[in-house]
XYZ file of C-alpha atoms in Angstrom:
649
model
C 67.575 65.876 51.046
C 70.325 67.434 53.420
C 68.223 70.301 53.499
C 64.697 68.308 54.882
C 66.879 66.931 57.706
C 68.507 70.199 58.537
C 65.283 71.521 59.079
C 63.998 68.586 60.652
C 66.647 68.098 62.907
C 66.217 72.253 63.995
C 62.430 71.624 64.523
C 63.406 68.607 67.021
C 66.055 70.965 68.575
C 63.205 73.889 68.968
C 60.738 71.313 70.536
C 63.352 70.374 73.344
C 64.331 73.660 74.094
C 60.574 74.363 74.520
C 59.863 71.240 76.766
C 62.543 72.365 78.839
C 61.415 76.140 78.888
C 57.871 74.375 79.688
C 58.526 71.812 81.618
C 59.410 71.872 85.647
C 62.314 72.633 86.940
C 65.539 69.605 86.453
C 65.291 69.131 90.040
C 61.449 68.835 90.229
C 61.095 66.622 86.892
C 60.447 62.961 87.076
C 60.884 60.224 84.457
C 57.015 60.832 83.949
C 57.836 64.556 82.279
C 60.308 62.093 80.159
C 57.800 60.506 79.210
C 55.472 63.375 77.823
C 59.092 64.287 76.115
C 59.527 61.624 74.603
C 55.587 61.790 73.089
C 56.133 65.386 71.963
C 58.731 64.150 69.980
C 57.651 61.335 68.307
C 54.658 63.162 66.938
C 56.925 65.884 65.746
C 59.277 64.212 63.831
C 55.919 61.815 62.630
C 54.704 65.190 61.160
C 58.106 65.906 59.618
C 58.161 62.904 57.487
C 59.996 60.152 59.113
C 59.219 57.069 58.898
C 56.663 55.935 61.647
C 58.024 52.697 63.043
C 61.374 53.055 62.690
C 60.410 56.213 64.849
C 58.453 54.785 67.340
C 61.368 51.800 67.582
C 64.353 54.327 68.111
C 62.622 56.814 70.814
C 61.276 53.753 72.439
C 65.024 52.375 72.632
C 66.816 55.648 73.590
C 64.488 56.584 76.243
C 63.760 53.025 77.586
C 67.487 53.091 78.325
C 67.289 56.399 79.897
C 64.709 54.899 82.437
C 66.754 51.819 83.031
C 70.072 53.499 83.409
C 68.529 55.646 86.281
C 67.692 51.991 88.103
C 70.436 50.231 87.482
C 73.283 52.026 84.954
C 75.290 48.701 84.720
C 72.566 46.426 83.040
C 70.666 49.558 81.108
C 72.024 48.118 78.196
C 71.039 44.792 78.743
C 67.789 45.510 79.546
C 67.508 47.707 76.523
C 68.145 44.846 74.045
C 65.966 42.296 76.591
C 62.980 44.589 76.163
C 63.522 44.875 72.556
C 63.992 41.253 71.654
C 60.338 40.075 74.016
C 58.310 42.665 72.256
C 59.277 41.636 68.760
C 58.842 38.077 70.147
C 55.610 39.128 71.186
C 54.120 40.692 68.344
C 55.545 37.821 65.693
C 53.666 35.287 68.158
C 50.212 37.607 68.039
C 47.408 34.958 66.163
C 45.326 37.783 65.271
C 47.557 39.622 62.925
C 47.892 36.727 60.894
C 44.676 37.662 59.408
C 45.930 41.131 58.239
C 48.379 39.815 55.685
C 45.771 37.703 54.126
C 43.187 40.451 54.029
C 45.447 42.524 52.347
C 46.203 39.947 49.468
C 42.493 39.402 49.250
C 41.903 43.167 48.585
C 45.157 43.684 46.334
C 43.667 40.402 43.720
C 40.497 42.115 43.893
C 41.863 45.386 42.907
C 44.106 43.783 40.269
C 41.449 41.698 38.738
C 39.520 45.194 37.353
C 35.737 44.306 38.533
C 35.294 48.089 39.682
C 34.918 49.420 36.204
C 31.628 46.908 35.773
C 30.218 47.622 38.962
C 30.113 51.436 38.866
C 28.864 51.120 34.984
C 26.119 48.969 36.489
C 25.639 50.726 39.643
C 25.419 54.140 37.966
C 22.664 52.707 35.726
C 20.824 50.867 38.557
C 20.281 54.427 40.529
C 19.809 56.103 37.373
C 16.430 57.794 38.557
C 18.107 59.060 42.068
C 19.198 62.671 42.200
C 22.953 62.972 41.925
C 22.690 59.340 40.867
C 26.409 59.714 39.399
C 27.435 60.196 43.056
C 25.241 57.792 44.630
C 26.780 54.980 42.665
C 30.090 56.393 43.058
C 29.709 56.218 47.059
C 28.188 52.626 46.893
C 30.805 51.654 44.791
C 33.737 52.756 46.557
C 31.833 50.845 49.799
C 31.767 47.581 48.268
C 35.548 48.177 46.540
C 36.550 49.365 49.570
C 35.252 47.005 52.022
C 36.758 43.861 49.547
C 40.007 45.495 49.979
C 40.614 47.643 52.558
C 43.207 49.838 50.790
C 42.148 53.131 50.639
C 44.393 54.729 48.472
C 43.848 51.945 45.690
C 40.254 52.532 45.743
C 40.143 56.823 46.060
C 42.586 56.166 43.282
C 41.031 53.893 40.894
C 37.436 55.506 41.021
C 39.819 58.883 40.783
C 40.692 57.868 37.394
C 36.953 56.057 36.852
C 34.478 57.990 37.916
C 35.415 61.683 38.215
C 35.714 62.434 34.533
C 32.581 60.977 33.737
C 30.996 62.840 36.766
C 32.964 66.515 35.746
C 31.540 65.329 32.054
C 27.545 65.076 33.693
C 28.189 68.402 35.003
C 28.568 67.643 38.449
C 30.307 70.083 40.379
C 34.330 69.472 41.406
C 33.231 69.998 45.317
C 30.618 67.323 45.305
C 32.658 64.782 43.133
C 36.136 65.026 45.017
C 33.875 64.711 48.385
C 31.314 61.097 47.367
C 35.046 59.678 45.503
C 37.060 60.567 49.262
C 34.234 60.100 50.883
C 33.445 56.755 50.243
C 36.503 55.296 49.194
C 37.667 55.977 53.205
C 34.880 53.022 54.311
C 37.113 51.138 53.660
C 38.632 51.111 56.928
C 35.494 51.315 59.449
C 33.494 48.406 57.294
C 34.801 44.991 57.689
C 36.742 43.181 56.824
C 38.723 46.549 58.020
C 42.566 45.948 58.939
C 42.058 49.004 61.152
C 39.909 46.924 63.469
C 42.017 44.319 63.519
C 44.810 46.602 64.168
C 42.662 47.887 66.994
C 41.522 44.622 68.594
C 45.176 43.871 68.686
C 45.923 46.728 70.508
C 43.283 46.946 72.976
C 42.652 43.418 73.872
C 39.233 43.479 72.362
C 37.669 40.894 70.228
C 38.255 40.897 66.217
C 35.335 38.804 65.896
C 33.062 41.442 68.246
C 34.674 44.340 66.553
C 33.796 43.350 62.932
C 30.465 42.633 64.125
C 29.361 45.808 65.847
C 31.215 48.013 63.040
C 28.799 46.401 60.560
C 25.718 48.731 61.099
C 27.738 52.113 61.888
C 29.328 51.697 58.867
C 26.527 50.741 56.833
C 24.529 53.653 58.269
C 27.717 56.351 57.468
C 27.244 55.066 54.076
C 23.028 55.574 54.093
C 24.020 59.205 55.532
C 26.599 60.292 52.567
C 24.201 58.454 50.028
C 20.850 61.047 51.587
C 23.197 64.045 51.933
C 23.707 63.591 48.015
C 20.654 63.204 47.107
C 19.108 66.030 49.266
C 22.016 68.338 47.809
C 20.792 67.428 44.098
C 17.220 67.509 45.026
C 17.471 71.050 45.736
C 20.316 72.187 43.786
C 20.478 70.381 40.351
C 23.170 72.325 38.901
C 25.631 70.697 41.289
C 24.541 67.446 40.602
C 22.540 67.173 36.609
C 20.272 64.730 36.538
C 20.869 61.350 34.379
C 19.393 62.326 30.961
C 17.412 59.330 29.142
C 19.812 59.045 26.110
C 22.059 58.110 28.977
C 19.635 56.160 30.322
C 19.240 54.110 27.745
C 20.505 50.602 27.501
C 20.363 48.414 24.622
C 18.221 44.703 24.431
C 19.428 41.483 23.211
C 17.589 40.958 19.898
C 15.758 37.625 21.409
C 14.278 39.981 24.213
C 13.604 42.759 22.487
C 11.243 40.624 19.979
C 9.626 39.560 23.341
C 8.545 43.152 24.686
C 7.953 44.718 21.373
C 5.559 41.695 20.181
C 4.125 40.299 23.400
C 4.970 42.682 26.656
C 7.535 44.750 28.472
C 7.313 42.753 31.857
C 9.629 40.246 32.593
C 7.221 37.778 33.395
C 4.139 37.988 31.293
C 6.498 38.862 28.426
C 8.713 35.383 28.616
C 5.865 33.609 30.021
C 3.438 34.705 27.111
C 6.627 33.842 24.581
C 6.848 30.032 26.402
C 3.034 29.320 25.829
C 3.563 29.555 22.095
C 3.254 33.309 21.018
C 6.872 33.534 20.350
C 8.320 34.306 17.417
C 10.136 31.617 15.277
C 13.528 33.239 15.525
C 13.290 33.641 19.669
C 15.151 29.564 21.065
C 13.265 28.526 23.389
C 16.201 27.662 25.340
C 17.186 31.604 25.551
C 13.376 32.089 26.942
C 13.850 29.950 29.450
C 17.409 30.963 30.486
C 16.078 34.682 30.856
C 13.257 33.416 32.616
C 15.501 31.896 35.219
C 17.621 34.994 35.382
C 14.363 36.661 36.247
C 13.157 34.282 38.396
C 16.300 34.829 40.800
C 14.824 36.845 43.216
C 12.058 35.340 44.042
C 14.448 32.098 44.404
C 16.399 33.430 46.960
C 13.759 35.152 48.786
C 12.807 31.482 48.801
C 15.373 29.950 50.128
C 16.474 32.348 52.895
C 12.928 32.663 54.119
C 12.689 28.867 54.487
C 16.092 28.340 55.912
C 14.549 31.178 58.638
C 11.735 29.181 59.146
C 13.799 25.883 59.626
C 15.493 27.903 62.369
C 12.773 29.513 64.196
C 10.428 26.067 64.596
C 13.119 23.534 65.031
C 12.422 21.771 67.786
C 13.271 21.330 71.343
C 17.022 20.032 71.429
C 16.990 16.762 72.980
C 19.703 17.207 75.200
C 18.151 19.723 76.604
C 14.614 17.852 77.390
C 16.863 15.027 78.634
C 18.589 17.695 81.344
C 15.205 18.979 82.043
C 13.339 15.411 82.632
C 16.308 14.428 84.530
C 16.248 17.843 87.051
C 12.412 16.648 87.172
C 12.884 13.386 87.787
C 15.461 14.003 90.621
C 12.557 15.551 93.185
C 10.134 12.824 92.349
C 12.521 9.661 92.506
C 13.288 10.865 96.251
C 9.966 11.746 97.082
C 10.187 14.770 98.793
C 8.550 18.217 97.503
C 10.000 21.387 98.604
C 7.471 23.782 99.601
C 7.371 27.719 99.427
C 5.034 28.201 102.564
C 7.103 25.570 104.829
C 10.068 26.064 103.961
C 11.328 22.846 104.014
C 10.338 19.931 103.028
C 6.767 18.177 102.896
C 5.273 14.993 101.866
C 4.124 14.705 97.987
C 0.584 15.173 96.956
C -1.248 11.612 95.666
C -1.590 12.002 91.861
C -5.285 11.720 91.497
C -5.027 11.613 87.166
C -4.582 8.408 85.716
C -3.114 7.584 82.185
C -5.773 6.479 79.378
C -5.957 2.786 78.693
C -4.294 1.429 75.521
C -6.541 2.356 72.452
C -9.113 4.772 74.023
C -10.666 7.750 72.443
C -8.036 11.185 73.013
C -9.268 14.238 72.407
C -7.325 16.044 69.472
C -4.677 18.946 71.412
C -3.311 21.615 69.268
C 0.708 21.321 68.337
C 2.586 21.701 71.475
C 4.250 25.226 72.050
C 7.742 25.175 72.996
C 6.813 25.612 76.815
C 4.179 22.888 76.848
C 6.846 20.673 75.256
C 8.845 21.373 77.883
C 6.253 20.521 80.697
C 5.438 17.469 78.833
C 9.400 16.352 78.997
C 9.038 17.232 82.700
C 6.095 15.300 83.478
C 7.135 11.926 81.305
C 8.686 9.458 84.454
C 11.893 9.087 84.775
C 11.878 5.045 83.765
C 9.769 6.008 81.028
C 11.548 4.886 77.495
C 13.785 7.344 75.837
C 11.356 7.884 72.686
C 7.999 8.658 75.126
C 10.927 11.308 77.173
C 11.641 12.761 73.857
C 8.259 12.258 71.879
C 7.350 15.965 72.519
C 10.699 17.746 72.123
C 10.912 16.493 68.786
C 7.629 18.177 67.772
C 8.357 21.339 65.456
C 7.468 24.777 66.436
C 5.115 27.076 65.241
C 6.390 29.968 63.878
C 6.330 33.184 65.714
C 4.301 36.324 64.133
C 7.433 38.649 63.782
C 8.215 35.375 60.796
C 4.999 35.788 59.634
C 5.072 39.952 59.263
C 8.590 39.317 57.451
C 7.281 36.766 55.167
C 3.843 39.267 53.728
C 6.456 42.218 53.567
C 8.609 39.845 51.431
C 5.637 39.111 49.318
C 4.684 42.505 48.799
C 7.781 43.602 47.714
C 8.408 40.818 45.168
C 4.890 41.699 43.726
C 5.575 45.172 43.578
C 9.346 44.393 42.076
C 7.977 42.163 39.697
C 5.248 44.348 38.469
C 7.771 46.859 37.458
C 10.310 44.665 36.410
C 11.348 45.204 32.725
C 13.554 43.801 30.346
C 15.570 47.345 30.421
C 16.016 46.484 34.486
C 16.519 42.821 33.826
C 19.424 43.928 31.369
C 20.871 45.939 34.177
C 20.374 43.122 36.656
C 22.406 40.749 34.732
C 25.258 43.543 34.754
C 24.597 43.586 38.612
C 25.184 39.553 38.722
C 27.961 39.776 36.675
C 29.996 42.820 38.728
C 28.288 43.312 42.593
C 26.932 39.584 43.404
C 29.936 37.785 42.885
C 31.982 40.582 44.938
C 28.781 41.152 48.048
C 28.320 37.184 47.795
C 32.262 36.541 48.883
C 32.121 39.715 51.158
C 29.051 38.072 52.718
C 30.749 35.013 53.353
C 33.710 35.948 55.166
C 31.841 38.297 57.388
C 29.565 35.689 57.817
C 31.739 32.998 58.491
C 33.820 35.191 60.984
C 30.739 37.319 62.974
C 28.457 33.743 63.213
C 31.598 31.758 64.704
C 32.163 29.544 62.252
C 35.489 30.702 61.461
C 38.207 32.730 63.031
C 39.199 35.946 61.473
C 42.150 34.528 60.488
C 40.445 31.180 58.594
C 37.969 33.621 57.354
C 41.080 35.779 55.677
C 42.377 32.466 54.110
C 39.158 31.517 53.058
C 38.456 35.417 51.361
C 42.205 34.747 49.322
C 41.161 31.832 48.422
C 37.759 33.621 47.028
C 40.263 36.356 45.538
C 41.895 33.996 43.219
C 38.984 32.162 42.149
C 36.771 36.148 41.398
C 40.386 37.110 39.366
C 40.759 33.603 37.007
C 36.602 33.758 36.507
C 37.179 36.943 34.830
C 40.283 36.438 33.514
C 42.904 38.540 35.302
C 44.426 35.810 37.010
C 48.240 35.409 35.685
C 51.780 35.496 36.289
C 52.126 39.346 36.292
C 48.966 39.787 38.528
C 50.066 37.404 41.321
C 53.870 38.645 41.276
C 52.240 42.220 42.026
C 49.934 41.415 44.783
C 52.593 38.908 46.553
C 55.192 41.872 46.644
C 52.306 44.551 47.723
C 51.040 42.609 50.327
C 54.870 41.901 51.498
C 55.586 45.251 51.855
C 52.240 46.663 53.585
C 52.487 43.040 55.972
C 56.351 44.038 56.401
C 55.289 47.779 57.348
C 52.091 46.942 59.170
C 54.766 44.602 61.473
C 57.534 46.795 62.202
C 54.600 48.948 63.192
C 53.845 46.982 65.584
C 56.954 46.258 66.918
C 57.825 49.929 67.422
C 54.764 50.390 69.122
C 55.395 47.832 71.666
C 59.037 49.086 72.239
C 57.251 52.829 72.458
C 54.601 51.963 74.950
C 57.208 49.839 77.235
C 59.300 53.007 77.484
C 56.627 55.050 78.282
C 55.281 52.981 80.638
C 58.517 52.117 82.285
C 59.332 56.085 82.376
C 55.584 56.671 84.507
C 54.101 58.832 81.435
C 51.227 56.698 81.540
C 50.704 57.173 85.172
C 51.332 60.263 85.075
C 48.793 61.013 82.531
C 46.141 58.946 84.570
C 46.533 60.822 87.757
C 46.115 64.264 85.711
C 42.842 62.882 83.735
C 41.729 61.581 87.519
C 42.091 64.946 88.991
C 39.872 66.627 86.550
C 37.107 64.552 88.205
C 35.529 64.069 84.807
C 32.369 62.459 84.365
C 32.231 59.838 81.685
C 30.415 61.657 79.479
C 33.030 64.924 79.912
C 35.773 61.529 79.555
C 33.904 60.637 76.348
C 33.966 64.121 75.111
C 37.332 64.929 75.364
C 38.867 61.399 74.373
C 36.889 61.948 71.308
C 37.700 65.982 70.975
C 41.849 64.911 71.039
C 41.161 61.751 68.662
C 39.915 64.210 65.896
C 42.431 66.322 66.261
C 44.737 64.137 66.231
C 43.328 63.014 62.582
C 44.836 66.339 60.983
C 48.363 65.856 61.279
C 48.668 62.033 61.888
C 46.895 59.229 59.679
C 45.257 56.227 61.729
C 47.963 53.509 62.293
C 49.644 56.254 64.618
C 46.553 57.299 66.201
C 46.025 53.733 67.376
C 49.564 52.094 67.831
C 50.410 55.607 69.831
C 48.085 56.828 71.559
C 45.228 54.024 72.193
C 47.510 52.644 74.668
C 46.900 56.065 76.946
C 43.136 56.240 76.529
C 42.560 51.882 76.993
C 44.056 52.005 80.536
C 41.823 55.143 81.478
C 38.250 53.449 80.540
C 37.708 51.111 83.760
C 37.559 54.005 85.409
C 34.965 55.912 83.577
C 33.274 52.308 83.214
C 33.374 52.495 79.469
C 33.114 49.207 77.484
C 36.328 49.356 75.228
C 34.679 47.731 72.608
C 32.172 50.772 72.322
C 34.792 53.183 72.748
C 36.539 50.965 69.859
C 33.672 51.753 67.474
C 33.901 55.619 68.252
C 37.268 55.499 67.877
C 36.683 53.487 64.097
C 34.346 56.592 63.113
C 36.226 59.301 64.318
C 39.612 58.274 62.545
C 37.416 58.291 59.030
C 38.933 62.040 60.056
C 42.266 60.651 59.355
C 41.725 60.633 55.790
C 39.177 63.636 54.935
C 41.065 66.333 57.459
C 43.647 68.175 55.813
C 46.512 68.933 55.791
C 47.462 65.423 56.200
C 44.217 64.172 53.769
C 46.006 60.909 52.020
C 42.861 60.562 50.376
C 43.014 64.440 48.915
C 46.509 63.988 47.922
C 45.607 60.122 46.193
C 42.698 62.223 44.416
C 44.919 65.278 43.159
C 47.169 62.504 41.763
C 45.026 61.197 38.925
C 42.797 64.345 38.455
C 42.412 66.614 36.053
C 45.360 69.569 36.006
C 42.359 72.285 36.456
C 41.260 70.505 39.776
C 42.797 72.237 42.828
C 43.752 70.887 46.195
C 41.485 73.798 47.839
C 38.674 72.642 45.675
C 39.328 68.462 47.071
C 39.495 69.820 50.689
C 35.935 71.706 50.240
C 34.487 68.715 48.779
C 34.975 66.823 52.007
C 34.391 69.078 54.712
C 30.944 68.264 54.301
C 31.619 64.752 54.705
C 33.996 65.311 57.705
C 30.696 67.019 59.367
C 29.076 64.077 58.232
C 30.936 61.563 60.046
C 30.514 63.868 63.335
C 27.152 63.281 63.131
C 27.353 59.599 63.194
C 29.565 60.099 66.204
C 26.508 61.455 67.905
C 24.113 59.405 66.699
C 26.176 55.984 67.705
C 26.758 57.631 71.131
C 22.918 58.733 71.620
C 21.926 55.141 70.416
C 25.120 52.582 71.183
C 22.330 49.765 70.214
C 23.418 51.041 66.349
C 26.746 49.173 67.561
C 26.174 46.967 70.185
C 23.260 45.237 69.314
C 24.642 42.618 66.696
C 27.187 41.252 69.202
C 24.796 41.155 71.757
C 22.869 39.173 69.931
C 25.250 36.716 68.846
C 27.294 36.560 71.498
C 25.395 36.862 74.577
């Protein structure tokens, strides 16, 4: 131990010789030069191994006093502790991090309550005629772990210990496993509910709620990219990635159903429906026919239900507030009885209204439904003293709905008929192993996003609300108990406690820096350049993925996100784009060596005969991967900012 901070302590000592060798001359240096100082150093002794905040906390301290003390020596101290005490303030009084505690103790339940054993079993079987289908399910596996926890090492770990024996038992190659395991387990922190963007949003004054939505889609499509990479590898080179052979394939029937498709037919439906009508056999309950029959049936129920609610939606009728405003703006010219005219310019005498109403019980032609536009003239042309029910009469008129609805609703069709034709008892086995593992896990993922990104909750209800959801998934399968709480109370204390002081040091790091003019400093150099915002784009982007070697993301953002956030109204650059960039490029964090957590959380439950060197090649593809999506989301920012444009226009 004596021996690490020797050597640290001489590495520090080296680096300040160097900034002094480097830097101008004591009589030309500012407080600015400080300031790049006090930077170097931070990330130096980062990279050496000491702790991050408590880092962050004592630089910020020691060189916020050196700025003070050349204002004002007899209050540096003061001003020291002042600074100190508001920032802490500040962060403990910050809404938005509530949610990351909460989060976290969602994701630690869900890890503790053992679902991801059943959900790659079923997953792996589900893909079974993919190439590389071991792989594929690994990577969607470790997306839906990781996204329902967020903790990257738990997950690289777990499906470590899961899924790379039985993949180095198919034959796959070590490369290809270590990469899809790394790989996907790191989507964790770019697909919400991701702590990173929360972290983010807290640090850049963008919204959570705008964050989680446009990260949905970028990370979904990262995920589509690894999933076609794999497949393309084992497509055209099978002995890194053995097909699934049919013994393996093979999954066992209930005796009930297999009298069904041995006697009557294989297909779901014809088979129990055939079985209902009276061909079963005596020993087949009726009661199990009919509960597999529902089972089957789900689908098509909630392809049901989603397309009506959608068509509820799209013809619901005019509000009538709104026809009110709109008969009352109409009304207004009429009552004074003045028209305004374009050619005049002013104002002209009405028109005499030549049509007269239809007497009380004559013959009306039959009119089509009213769109939503002649709904709206009709509202506008009802008089103002008419009764509230004749001003209303056509707003309350249903819609018809739109063709796009229409297109949806055949391909829906089609694809049920074609799902249904093929559907099995062997795939309605593997379908119940699906509703027992993934449903229950997408269906509470699904409703915290979709509580949080549709505004019905705040992130931090929504967090409450997914704990809540944690509890009740661990006591439905029986995890839930003394031991299992005890663990994910003090795990979520510590990473809360750690994700805290984080903060904290950040604040009293970027008030230093600030106060000593290295931000300013920085801007005018980055101004002189004369960049364009594409060159600004570029570069920002160049530095963040270096920056992913040696440092892992917390640092990247609490550090340095405070340099490049200042720098964007320049380059008009919409920080929450540049946030979703930024959420892409630190998947680098954890894939770049040397500083790969998710290598090193691999090499800890491998096998002794898998090498470090051979984890690192597995995931360079991956890390050119992920560069890829960079370009793609910055050639089409619609992959990102379309959702919250959408919602929240």
């Amino acid at each position: 131990m004596r021996k690490e901070v020797w050597f640290g302590l001489t590495i520090m000592a080296m680096v300040v010789l160097a900034a002094f060798i480097l830097l101008p001359s004591p009589s030309e240096m500012t407080n600015g030069h400080l300031g790049l100082l006090m930077l170097a150093l931070v990330v130096v002794a980062i990279m050496l191994g000491f702790p991050t905040a408590f880092t962050l906390m004592g630089m910020g301290m020691v060189f916020a006093w050196i700025a003070y003390r050349s204002q004002n020596p007899g209050l540096a101290v003061q001003q020291t502790l002042d600074l100190m005490v508001q920032r802490t303030y500040s962060v403990m009084s910050n809404d938005v991090l509530i949610s990351i505690p909460l989060f976290v103790f969602m994701g630690y339940l869900i890890e503790r309550a053992n679902l991801i054993e059943k959900l790659f079993k079923s997953m792996h079987l589900a893909t079974a005629r993919l190439p590389g289908s071991l792989a594929v399910a690994t990577i969607i596996t470790c997306a839906i772990f990781a996204t329902a926890t967020g903790i990257v090492g738990a997950v690289v770990t777990l499906m470590g210990l899961l899924a790379l024996p039985a993949m180095l038992r198919a034959g796959y190659s070590v490369q290809i496993s270590a990469g899809a395991i790394t790989a996907g387990g790191c989507l964790g922190i770019l697909i919400p509910p991701s702590v990173m963007l929360i972290v983010y949003g807290a640090t850049a004054g963008v919204s959570v709620v705008k964050l989680y939505a446009g990260a949905f889609f970028p990370g979904l499509m990262l995920a589509g990219l690894y999933i076609v990479y794999v497949v393309i590898l084992a497509k055209f080179k099978p002995h890194l990635a053995p097909p699934m052979s049919a013994e393996d394939r093979l999954v066992p029937l209930p005796p009930a159903t297999q009298v069904v498709a041995t006697s009557i037919s294989n297909n779901v439906l014809s088979g129990l429906l055939g079985a209902i009508k009276g061909k079963r056999n005596a020993a087949v309950p009726l009661s199990v026919l009919l509960r597999e029959l529902l089972i089957g049936l789900l689908p098509l129920i909630a392809v049901v239900l989603i397309m009506g609610a959608i068509f509820f939606k799209v013809t619901a009728p005019i509000p009538v507030q709104a026809a009110d405003e709109v008969v009352e703006m109409g009304g207004s010219s009429f009552d004074s009885g003045e028209v305004v005219t374009e050619e005049s310019g002013g104002l002209a005498e009405p028109e005499p209204v030549t049509e007269e109403l239809p007497e009380v019980g004559a013959t009306a032609e039959l009119t089509p439904p009213p769109t939503q536009e002649t709904a709206v003239d009709a509202a506008v042309e009802a008089p103002a003293d008419a009764p509230a029910a004749v001003q209303t009469a056509a707003a309350q008129e249903r819609q018809p709905a739109p063709n796009s609805f229409w297109v949806a609703l055949v391909s829906c069709a089609v694809a049920l008929a074609i799902f249904y034709a093929y559907f099995s008892f062997v795939r309605l086995e593997i379908f119940k192993m699906l509703l027992g593992s993934f449903f229950p896990l997408a269906l509470m993922i699904l409703a915290v996003l979709g509580s949080i990104v549709f505004g019905l909750a705040t992130p931090t209800e929504a967090a409450a609300m997914g704990s809540l959801g944690g509890l009740i998934l661990a006591a439905a399968y029986r995890r839930l108990n003394m031991t299992v709480m005890r663990e994910s109370v003090y795990l979520t204390a510590k990473t809360s406690a750690m994700v805290c002081w984080l903060f904290v040091g950040s604040s009293i790091f970027s008030a230093a820096f600030a106060l000593l003019g290295g931000q300013e400093l920085i801007n005018t150099w980055v101004l002189s350049l004369d960049m364009t915002p594409v060159q600004f784009m570029i570069l920002a982007q160049v530095v963040i993925f270096l920056l992913g070697w040696p440092l892992e993301w917390t640092e990247i953002i609490v550090i340095f996100m405070p340099i490049f956030i200042p720098l964007l109204p320049h380059f008009n650059i919409d920080p929450l784009f540049f946030g979703l960039l930024v959420a892409l490029n630190l998947q680098t964090a954890f894939l770049s060596p040397p500083v790969a957590m998710a290598a090193f959380y691999l090499k800890g439950v491998s096998p002794p005969h898998v090498t470090l060197n051979q984890i690192f090649a597995g995931m360079l593809p991956f890390m050119g991967i992920q560069v890829f999506a960079i370009f793609l989301l910055y050639q089409f920012p619609a992959i990102g900012l379309w959702l919250p444009q959408v919602l929240y226009k």
